[in-house]
mmCIF file of N, CA and C in Angstrom:
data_model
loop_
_atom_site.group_PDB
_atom_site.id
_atom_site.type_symbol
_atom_site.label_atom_id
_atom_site.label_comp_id
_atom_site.label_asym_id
_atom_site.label_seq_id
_atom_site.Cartn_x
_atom_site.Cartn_y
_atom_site.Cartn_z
ATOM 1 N N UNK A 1 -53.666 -30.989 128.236
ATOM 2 C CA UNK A 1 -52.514 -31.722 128.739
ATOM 3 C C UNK A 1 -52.616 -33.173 128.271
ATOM 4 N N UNK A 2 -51.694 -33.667 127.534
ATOM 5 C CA UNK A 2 -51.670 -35.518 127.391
ATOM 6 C C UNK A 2 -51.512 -35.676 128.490
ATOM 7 N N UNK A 3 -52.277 -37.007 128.299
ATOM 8 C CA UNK A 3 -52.560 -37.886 128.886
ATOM 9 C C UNK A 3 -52.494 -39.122 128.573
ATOM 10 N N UNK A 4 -51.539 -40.382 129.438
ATOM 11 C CA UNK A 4 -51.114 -41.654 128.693
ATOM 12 C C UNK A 4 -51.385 -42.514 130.145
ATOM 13 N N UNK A 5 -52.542 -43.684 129.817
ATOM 14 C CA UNK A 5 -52.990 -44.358 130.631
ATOM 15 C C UNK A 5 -52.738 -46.120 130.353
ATOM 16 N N UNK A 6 -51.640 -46.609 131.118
ATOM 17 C CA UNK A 6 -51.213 -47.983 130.626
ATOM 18 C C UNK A 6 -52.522 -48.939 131.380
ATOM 19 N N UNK A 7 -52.316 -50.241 130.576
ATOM 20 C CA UNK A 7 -53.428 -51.404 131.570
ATOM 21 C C UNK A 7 -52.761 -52.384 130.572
ATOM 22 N N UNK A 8 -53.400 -53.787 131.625
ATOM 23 C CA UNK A 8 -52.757 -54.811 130.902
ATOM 24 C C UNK A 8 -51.920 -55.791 131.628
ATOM 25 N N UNK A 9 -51.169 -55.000 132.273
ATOM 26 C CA UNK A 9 -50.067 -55.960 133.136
ATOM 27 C C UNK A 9 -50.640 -57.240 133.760
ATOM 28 N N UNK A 10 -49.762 -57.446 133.982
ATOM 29 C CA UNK A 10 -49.883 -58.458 135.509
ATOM 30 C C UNK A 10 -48.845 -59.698 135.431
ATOM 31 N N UNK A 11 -49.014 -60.622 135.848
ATOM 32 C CA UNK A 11 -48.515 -62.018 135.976
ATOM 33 C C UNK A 11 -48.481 -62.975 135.405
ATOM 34 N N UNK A 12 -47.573 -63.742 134.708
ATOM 35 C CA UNK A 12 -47.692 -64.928 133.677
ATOM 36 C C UNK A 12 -46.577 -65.777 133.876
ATOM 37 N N UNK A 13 -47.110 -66.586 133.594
ATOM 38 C CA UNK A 13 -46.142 -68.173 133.075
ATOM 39 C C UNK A 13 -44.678 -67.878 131.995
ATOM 40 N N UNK A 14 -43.854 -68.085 132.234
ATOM 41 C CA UNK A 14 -43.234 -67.866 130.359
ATOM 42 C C UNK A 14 -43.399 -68.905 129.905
ATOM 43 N N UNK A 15 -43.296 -67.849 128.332
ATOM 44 C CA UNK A 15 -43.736 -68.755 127.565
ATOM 45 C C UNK A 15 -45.600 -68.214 126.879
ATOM 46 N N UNK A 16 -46.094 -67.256 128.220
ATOM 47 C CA UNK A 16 -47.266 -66.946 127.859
ATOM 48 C C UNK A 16 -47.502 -65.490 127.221
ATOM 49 N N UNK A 17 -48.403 -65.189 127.353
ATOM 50 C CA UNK A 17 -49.240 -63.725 126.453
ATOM 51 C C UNK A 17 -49.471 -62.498 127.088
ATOM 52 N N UNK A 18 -49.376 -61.726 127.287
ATOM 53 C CA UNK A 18 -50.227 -60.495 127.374
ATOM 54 C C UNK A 18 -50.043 -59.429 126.315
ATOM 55 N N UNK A 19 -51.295 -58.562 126.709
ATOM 56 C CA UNK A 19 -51.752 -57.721 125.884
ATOM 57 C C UNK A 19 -51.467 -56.073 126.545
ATOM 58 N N UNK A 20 -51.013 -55.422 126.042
ATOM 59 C CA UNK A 20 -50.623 -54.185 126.926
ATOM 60 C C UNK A 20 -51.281 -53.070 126.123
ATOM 61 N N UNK A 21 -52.098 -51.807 126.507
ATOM 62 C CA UNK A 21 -52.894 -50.914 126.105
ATOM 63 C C UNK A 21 -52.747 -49.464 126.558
ATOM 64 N N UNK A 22 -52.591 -48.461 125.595
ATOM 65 C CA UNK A 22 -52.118 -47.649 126.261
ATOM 66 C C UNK A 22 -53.117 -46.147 125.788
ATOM 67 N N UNK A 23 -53.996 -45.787 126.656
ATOM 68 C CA UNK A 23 -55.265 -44.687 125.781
ATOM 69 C C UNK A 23 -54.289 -43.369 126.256
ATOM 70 N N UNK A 24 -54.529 -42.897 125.154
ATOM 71 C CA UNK A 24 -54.463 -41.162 125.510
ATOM 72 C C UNK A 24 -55.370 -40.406 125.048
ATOM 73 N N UNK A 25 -54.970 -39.043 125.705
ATOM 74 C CA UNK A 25 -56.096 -37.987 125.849
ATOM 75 C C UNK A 25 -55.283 -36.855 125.453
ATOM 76 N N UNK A 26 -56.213 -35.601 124.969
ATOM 77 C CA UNK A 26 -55.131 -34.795 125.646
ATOM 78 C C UNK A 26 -54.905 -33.793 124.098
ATOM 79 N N UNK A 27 -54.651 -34.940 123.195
ATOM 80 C CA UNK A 27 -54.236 -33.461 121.799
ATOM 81 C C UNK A 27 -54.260 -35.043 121.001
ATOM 82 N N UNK A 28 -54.524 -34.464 119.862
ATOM 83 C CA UNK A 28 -54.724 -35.149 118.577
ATOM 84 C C UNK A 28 -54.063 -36.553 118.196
ATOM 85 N N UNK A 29 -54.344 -37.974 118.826
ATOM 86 C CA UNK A 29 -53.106 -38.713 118.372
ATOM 87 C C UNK A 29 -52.666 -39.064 117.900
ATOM 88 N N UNK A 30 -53.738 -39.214 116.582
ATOM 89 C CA UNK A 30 -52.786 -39.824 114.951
ATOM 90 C C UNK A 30 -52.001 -39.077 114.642
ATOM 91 N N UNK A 31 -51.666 -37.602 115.078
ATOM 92 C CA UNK A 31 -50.322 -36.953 114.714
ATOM 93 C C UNK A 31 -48.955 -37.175 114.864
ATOM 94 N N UNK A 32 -48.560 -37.788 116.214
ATOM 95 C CA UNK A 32 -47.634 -38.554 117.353
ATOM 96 C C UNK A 32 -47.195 -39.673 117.128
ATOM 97 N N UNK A 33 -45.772 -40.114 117.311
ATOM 98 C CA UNK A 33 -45.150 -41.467 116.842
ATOM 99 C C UNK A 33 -45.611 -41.949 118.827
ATOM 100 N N UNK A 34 -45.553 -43.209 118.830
ATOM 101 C CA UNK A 34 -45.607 -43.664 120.020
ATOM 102 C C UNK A 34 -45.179 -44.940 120.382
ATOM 103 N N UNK A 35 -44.758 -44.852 121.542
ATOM 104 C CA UNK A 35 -43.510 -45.618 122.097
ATOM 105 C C UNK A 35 -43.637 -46.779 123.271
ATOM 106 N N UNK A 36 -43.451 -47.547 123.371
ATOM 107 C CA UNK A 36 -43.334 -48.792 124.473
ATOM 108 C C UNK A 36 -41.657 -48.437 125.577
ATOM 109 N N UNK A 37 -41.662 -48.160 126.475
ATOM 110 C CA UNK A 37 -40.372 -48.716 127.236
ATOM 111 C C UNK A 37 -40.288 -49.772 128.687
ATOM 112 N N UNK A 38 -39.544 -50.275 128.768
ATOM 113 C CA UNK A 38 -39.167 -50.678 130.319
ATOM 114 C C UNK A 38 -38.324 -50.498 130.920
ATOM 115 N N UNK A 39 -38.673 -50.820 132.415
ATOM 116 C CA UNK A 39 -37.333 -50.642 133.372
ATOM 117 C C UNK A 39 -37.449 -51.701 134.193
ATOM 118 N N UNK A 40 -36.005 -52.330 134.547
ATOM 119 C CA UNK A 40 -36.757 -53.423 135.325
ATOM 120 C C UNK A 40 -35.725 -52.806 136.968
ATOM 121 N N UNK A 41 -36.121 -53.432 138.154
ATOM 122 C CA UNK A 41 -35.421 -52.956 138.941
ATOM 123 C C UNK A 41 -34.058 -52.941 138.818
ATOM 124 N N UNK A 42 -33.528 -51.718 139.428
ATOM 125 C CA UNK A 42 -31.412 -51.733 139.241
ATOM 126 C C UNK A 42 -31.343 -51.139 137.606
ATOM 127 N N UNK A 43 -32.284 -51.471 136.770
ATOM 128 C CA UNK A 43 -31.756 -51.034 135.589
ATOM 129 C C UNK A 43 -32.090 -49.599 135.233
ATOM 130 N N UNK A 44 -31.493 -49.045 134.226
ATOM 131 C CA UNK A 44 -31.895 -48.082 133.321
ATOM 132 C C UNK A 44 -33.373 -48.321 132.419
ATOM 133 N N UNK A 45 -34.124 -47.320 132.556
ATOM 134 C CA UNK A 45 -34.997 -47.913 131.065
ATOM 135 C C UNK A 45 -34.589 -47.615 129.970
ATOM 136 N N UNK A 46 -35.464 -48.656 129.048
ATOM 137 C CA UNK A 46 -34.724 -49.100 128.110
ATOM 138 C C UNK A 46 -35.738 -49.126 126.803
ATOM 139 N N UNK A 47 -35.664 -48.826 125.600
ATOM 140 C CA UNK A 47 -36.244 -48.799 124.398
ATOM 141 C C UNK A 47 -36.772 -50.565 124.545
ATOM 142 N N UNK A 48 -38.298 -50.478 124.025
ATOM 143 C CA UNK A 48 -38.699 -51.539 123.718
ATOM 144 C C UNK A 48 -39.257 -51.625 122.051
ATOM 145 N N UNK A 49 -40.535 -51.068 122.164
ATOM 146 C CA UNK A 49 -41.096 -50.598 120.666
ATOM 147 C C UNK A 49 -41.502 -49.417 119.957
ATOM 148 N N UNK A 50 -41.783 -49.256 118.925
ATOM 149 C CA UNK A 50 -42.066 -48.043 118.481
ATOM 150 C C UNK A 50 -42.890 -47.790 116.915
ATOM 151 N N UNK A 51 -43.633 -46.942 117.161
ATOM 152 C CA UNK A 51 -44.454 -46.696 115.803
ATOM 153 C C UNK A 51 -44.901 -45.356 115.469
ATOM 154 N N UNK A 52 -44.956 -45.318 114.122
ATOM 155 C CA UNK A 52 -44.888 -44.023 113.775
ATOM 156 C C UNK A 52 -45.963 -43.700 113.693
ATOM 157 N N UNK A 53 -46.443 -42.162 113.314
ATOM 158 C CA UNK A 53 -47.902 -41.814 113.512
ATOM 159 C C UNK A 53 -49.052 -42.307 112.669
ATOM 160 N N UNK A 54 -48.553 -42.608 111.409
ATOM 161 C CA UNK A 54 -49.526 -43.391 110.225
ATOM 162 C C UNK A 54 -49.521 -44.406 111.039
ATOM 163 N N UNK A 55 -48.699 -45.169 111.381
ATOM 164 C CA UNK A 55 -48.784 -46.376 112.056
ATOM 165 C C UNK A 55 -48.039 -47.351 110.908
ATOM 166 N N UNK A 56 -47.452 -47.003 110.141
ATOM 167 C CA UNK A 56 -46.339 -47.993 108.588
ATOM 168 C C UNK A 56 -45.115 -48.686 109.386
ATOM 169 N N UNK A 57 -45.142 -47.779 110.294
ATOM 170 C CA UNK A 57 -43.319 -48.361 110.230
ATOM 171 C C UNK A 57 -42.841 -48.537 111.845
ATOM 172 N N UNK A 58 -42.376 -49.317 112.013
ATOM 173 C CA UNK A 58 -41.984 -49.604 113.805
ATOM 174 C C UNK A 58 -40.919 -50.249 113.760
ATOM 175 N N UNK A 59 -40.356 -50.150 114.547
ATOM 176 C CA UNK A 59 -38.924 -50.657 115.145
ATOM 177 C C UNK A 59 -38.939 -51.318 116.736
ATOM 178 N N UNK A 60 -38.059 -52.292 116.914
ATOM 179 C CA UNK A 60 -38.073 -52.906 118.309
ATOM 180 C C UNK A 60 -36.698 -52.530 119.069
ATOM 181 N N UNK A 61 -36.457 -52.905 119.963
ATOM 182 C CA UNK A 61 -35.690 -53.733 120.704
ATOM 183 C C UNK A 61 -35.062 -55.202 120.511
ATOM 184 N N UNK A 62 -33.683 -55.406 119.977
ATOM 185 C CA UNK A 62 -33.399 -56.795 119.386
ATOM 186 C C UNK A 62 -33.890 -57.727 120.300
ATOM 187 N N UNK A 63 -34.131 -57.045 121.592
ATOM 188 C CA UNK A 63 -34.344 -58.572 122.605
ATOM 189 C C UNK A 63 -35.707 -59.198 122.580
ATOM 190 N N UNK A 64 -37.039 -57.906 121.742
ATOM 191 C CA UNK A 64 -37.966 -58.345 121.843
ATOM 192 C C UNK A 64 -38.693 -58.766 120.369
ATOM 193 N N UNK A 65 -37.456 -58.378 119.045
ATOM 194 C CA UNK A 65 -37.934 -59.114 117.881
ATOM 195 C C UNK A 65 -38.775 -60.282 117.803
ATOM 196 N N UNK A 66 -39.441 -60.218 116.875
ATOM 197 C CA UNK A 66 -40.162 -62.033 116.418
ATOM 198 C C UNK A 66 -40.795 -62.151 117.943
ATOM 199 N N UNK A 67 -41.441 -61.494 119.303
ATOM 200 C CA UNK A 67 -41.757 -61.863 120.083
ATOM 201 C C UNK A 67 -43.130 -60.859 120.740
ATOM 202 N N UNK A 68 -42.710 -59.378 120.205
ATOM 203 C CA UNK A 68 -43.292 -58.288 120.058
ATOM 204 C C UNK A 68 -44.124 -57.853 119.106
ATOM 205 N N UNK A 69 -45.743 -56.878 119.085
ATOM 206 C CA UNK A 69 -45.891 -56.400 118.331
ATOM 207 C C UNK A 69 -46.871 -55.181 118.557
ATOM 208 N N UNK A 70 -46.070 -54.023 118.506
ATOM 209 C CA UNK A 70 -47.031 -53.172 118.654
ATOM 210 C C UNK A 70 -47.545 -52.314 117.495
ATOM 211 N N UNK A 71 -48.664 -51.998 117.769
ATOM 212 C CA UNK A 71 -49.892 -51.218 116.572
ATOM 213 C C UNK A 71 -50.434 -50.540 117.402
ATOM 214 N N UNK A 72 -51.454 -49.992 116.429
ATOM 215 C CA UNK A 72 -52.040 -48.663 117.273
ATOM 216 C C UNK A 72 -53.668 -48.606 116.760
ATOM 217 N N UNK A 73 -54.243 -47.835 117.175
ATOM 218 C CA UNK A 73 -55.523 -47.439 116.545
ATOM 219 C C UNK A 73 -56.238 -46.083 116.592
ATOM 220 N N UNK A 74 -56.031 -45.171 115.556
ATOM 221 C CA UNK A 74 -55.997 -44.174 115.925
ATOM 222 C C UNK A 74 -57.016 -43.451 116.432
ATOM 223 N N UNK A 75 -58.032 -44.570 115.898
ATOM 224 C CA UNK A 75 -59.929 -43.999 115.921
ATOM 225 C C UNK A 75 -60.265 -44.232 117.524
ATOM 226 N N UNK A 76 -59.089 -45.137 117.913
ATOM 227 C CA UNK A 76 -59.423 -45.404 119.250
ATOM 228 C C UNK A 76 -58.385 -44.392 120.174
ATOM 229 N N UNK A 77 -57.365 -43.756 119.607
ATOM 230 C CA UNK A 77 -56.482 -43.001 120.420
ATOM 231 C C UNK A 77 -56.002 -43.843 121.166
ATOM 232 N N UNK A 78 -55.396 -45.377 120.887
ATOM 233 C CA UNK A 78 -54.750 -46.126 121.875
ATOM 234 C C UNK A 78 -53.503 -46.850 120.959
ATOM 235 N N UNK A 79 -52.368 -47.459 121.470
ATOM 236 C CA UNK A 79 -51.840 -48.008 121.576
ATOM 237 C C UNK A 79 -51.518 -49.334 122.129
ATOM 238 N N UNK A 80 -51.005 -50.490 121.633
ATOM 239 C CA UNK A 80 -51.530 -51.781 121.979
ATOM 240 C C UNK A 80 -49.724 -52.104 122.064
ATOM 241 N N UNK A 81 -49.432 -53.076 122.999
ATOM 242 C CA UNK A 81 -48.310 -54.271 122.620
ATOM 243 C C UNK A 81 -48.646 -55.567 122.848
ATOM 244 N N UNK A 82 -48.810 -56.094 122.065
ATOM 245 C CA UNK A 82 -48.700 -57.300 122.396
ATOM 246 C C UNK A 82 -47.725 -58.105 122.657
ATOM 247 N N UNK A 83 -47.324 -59.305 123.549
ATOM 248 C CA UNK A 83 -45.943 -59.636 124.189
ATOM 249 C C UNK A 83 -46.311 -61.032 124.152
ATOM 250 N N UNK A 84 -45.912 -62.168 123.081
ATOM 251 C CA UNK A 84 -45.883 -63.549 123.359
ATOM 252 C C UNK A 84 -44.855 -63.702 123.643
ATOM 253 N N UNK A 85 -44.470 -65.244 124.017
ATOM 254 C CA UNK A 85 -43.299 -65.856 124.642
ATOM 255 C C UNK A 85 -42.393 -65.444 125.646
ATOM 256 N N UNK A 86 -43.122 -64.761 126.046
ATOM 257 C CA UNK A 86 -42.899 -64.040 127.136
ATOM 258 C C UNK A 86 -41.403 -64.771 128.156
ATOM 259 N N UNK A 87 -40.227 -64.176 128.470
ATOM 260 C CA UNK A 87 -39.581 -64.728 129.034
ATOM 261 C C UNK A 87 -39.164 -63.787 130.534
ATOM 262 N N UNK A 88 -38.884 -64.817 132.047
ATOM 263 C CA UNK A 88 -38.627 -63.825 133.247
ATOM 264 C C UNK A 88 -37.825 -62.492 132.898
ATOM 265 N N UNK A 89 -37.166 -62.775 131.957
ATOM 266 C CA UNK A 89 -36.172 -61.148 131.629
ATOM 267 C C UNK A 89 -36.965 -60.485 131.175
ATOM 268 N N UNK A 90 -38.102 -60.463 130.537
ATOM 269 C CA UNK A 90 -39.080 -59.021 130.090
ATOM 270 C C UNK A 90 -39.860 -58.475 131.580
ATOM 271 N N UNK A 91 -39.271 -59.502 132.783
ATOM 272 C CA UNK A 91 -40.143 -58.210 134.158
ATOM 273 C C UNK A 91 -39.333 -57.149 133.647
ATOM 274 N N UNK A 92 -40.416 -56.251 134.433
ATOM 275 C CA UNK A 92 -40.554 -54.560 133.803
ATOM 276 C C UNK A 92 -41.431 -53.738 134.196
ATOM 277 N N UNK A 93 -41.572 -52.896 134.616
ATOM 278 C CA UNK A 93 -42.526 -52.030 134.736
ATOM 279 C C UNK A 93 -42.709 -51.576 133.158
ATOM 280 N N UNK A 94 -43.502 -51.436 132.273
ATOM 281 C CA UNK A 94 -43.703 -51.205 130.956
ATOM 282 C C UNK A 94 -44.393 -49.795 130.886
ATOM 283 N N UNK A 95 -43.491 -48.667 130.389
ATOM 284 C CA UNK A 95 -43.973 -47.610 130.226
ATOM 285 C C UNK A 95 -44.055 -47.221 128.549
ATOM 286 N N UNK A 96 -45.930 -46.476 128.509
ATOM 287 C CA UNK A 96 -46.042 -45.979 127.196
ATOM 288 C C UNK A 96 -45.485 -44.019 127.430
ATOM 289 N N UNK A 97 -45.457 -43.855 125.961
ATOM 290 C CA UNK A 97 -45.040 -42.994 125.719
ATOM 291 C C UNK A 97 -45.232 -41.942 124.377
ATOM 292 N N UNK A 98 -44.841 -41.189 124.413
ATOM 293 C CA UNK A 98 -45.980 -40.127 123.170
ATOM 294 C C UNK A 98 -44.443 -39.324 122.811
ATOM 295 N N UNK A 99 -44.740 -39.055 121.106
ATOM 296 C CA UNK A 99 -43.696 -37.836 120.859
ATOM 297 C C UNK A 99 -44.019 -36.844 121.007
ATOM 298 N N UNK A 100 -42.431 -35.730 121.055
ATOM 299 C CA UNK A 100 -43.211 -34.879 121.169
ATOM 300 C C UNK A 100 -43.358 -33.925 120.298
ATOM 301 N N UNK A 101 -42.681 -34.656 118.419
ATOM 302 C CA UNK A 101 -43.013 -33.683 117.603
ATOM 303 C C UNK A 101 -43.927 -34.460 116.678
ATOM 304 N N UNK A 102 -44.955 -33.681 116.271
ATOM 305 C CA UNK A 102 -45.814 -34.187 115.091
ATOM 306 C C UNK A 102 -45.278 -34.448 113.996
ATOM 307 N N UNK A 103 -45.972 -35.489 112.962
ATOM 308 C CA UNK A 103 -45.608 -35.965 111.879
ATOM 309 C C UNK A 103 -43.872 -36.197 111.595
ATOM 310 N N UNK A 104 -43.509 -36.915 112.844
ATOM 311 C CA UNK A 104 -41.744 -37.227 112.552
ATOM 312 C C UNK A 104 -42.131 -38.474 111.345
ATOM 313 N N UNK A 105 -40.671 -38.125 110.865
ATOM 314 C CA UNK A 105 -40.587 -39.350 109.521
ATOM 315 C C UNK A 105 -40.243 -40.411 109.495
ATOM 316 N N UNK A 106 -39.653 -40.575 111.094
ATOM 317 C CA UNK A 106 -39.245 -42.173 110.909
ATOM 318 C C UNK A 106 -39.273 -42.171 112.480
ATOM 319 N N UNK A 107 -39.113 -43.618 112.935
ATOM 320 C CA UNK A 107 -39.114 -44.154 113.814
ATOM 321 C C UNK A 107 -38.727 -43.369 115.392
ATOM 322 N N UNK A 108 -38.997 -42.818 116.374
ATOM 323 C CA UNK A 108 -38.449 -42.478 117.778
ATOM 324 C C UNK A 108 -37.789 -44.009 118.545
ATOM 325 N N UNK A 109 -36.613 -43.770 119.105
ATOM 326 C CA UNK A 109 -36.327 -45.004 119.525
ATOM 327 C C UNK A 109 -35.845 -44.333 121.068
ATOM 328 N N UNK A 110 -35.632 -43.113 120.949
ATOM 329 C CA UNK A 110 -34.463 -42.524 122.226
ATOM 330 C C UNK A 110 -35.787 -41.992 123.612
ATOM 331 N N UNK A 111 -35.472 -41.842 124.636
ATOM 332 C CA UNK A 111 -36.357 -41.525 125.671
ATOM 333 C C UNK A 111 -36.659 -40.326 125.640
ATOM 334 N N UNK A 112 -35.213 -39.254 124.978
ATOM 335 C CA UNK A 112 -35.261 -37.878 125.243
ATOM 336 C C UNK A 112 -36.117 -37.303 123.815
ATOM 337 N N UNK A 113 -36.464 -38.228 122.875
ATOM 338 C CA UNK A 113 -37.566 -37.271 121.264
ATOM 339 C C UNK A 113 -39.322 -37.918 122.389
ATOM 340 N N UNK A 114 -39.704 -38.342 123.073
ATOM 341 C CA UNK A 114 -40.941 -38.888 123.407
ATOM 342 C C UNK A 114 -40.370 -37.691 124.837
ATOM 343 N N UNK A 115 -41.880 -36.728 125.235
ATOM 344 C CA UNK A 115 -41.918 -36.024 125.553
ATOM 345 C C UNK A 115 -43.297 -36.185 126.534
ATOM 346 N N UNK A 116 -44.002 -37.507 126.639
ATOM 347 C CA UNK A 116 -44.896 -37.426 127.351
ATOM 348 C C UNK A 116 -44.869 -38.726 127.763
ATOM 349 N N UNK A 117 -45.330 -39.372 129.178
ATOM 350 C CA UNK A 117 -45.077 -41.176 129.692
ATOM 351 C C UNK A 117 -46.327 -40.838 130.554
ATOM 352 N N UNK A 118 -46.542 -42.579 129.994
ATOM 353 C CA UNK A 118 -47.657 -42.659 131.785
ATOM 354 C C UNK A 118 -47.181 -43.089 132.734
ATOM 355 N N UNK A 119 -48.107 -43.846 133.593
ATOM 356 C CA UNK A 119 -47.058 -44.201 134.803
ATOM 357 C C UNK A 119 -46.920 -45.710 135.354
ATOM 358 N N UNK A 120 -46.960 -46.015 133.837
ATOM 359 C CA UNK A 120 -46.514 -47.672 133.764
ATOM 360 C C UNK A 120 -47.208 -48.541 134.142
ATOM 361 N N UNK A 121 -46.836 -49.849 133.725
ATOM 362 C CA UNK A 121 -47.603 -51.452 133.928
ATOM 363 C C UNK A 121 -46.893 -52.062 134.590
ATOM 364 N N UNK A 122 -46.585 -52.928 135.570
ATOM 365 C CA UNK A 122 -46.255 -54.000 136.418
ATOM 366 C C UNK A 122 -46.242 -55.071 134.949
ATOM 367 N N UNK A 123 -45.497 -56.357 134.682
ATOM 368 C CA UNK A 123 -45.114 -57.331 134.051
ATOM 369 C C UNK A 123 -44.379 -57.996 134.498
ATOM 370 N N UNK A 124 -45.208 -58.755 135.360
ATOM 371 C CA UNK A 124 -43.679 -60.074 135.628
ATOM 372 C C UNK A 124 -44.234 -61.450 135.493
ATOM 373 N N UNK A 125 -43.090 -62.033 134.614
ATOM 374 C CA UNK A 125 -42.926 -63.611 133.575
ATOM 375 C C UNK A 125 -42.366 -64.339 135.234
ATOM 376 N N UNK A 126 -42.746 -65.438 135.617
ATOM 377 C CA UNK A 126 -42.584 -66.304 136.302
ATOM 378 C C UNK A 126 -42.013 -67.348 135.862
ATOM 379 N N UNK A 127 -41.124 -67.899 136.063
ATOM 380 C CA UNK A 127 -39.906 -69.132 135.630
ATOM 381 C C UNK A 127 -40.476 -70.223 135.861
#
């Protein structure tokens, strides 16, 4: 059974840093594109980042361009985002996420192709 374990969160200044980490278990992960989302309260969640299983090619969220960057490591079976400049609109509970078909060719951006989530990070930017 995957398994997707977020850490990282917590509390910041904007304007500041965190580092968001996401290990899985479970079945093979350099095979799997993998995914960043949030939700913040009242909202829908919402596409943040994304990378493919080589790890070449990723796509964002326009709101979190030039501010975002996620990579991966496959030797480590984890997933990383990193989040500078952090602004109060990125609170979020920050959920990772796994595809659920091997070797896709391009980018997952939608909630319904990622077929596995953990159970999120707390993130909240303070004004």
């Amino acid at each position: 059974q995957v398994q997707l374990v977020e850490s990282g969160g917590g509390l910041v200044q904007a304007g500041g840093s965190l580092r968001l980490s996401c290990a899985a278990s479970g079945r093979t992960f350099s095979r799997y594109a993998m995914g960043w989302f949030r939700q913040a309260p009242g909202k829908e969640r919402e596409f943040v980042a994304a990378i493919t299983w080589r790890g070449v090619t990723t796509d964002y969220a326009d709101s979190v361009k030039g501010r975002f960057t996620i990579s991966r490591d496959n030797a480590q079976n984890t997933v990383y985002l990193q989040m500078n400049s952090l602004k109060p609109e990125d609170t979020a509970v920050y959920y990772c996420a796994a595809d659920s078909l091997s070797y896709r060719g391009v980018v997952p951006v939608t909630t319904t192709t990622f077929g596995y989530w953990g159970r999120g990070t707390q993130v909240t930017v303070s004004s």
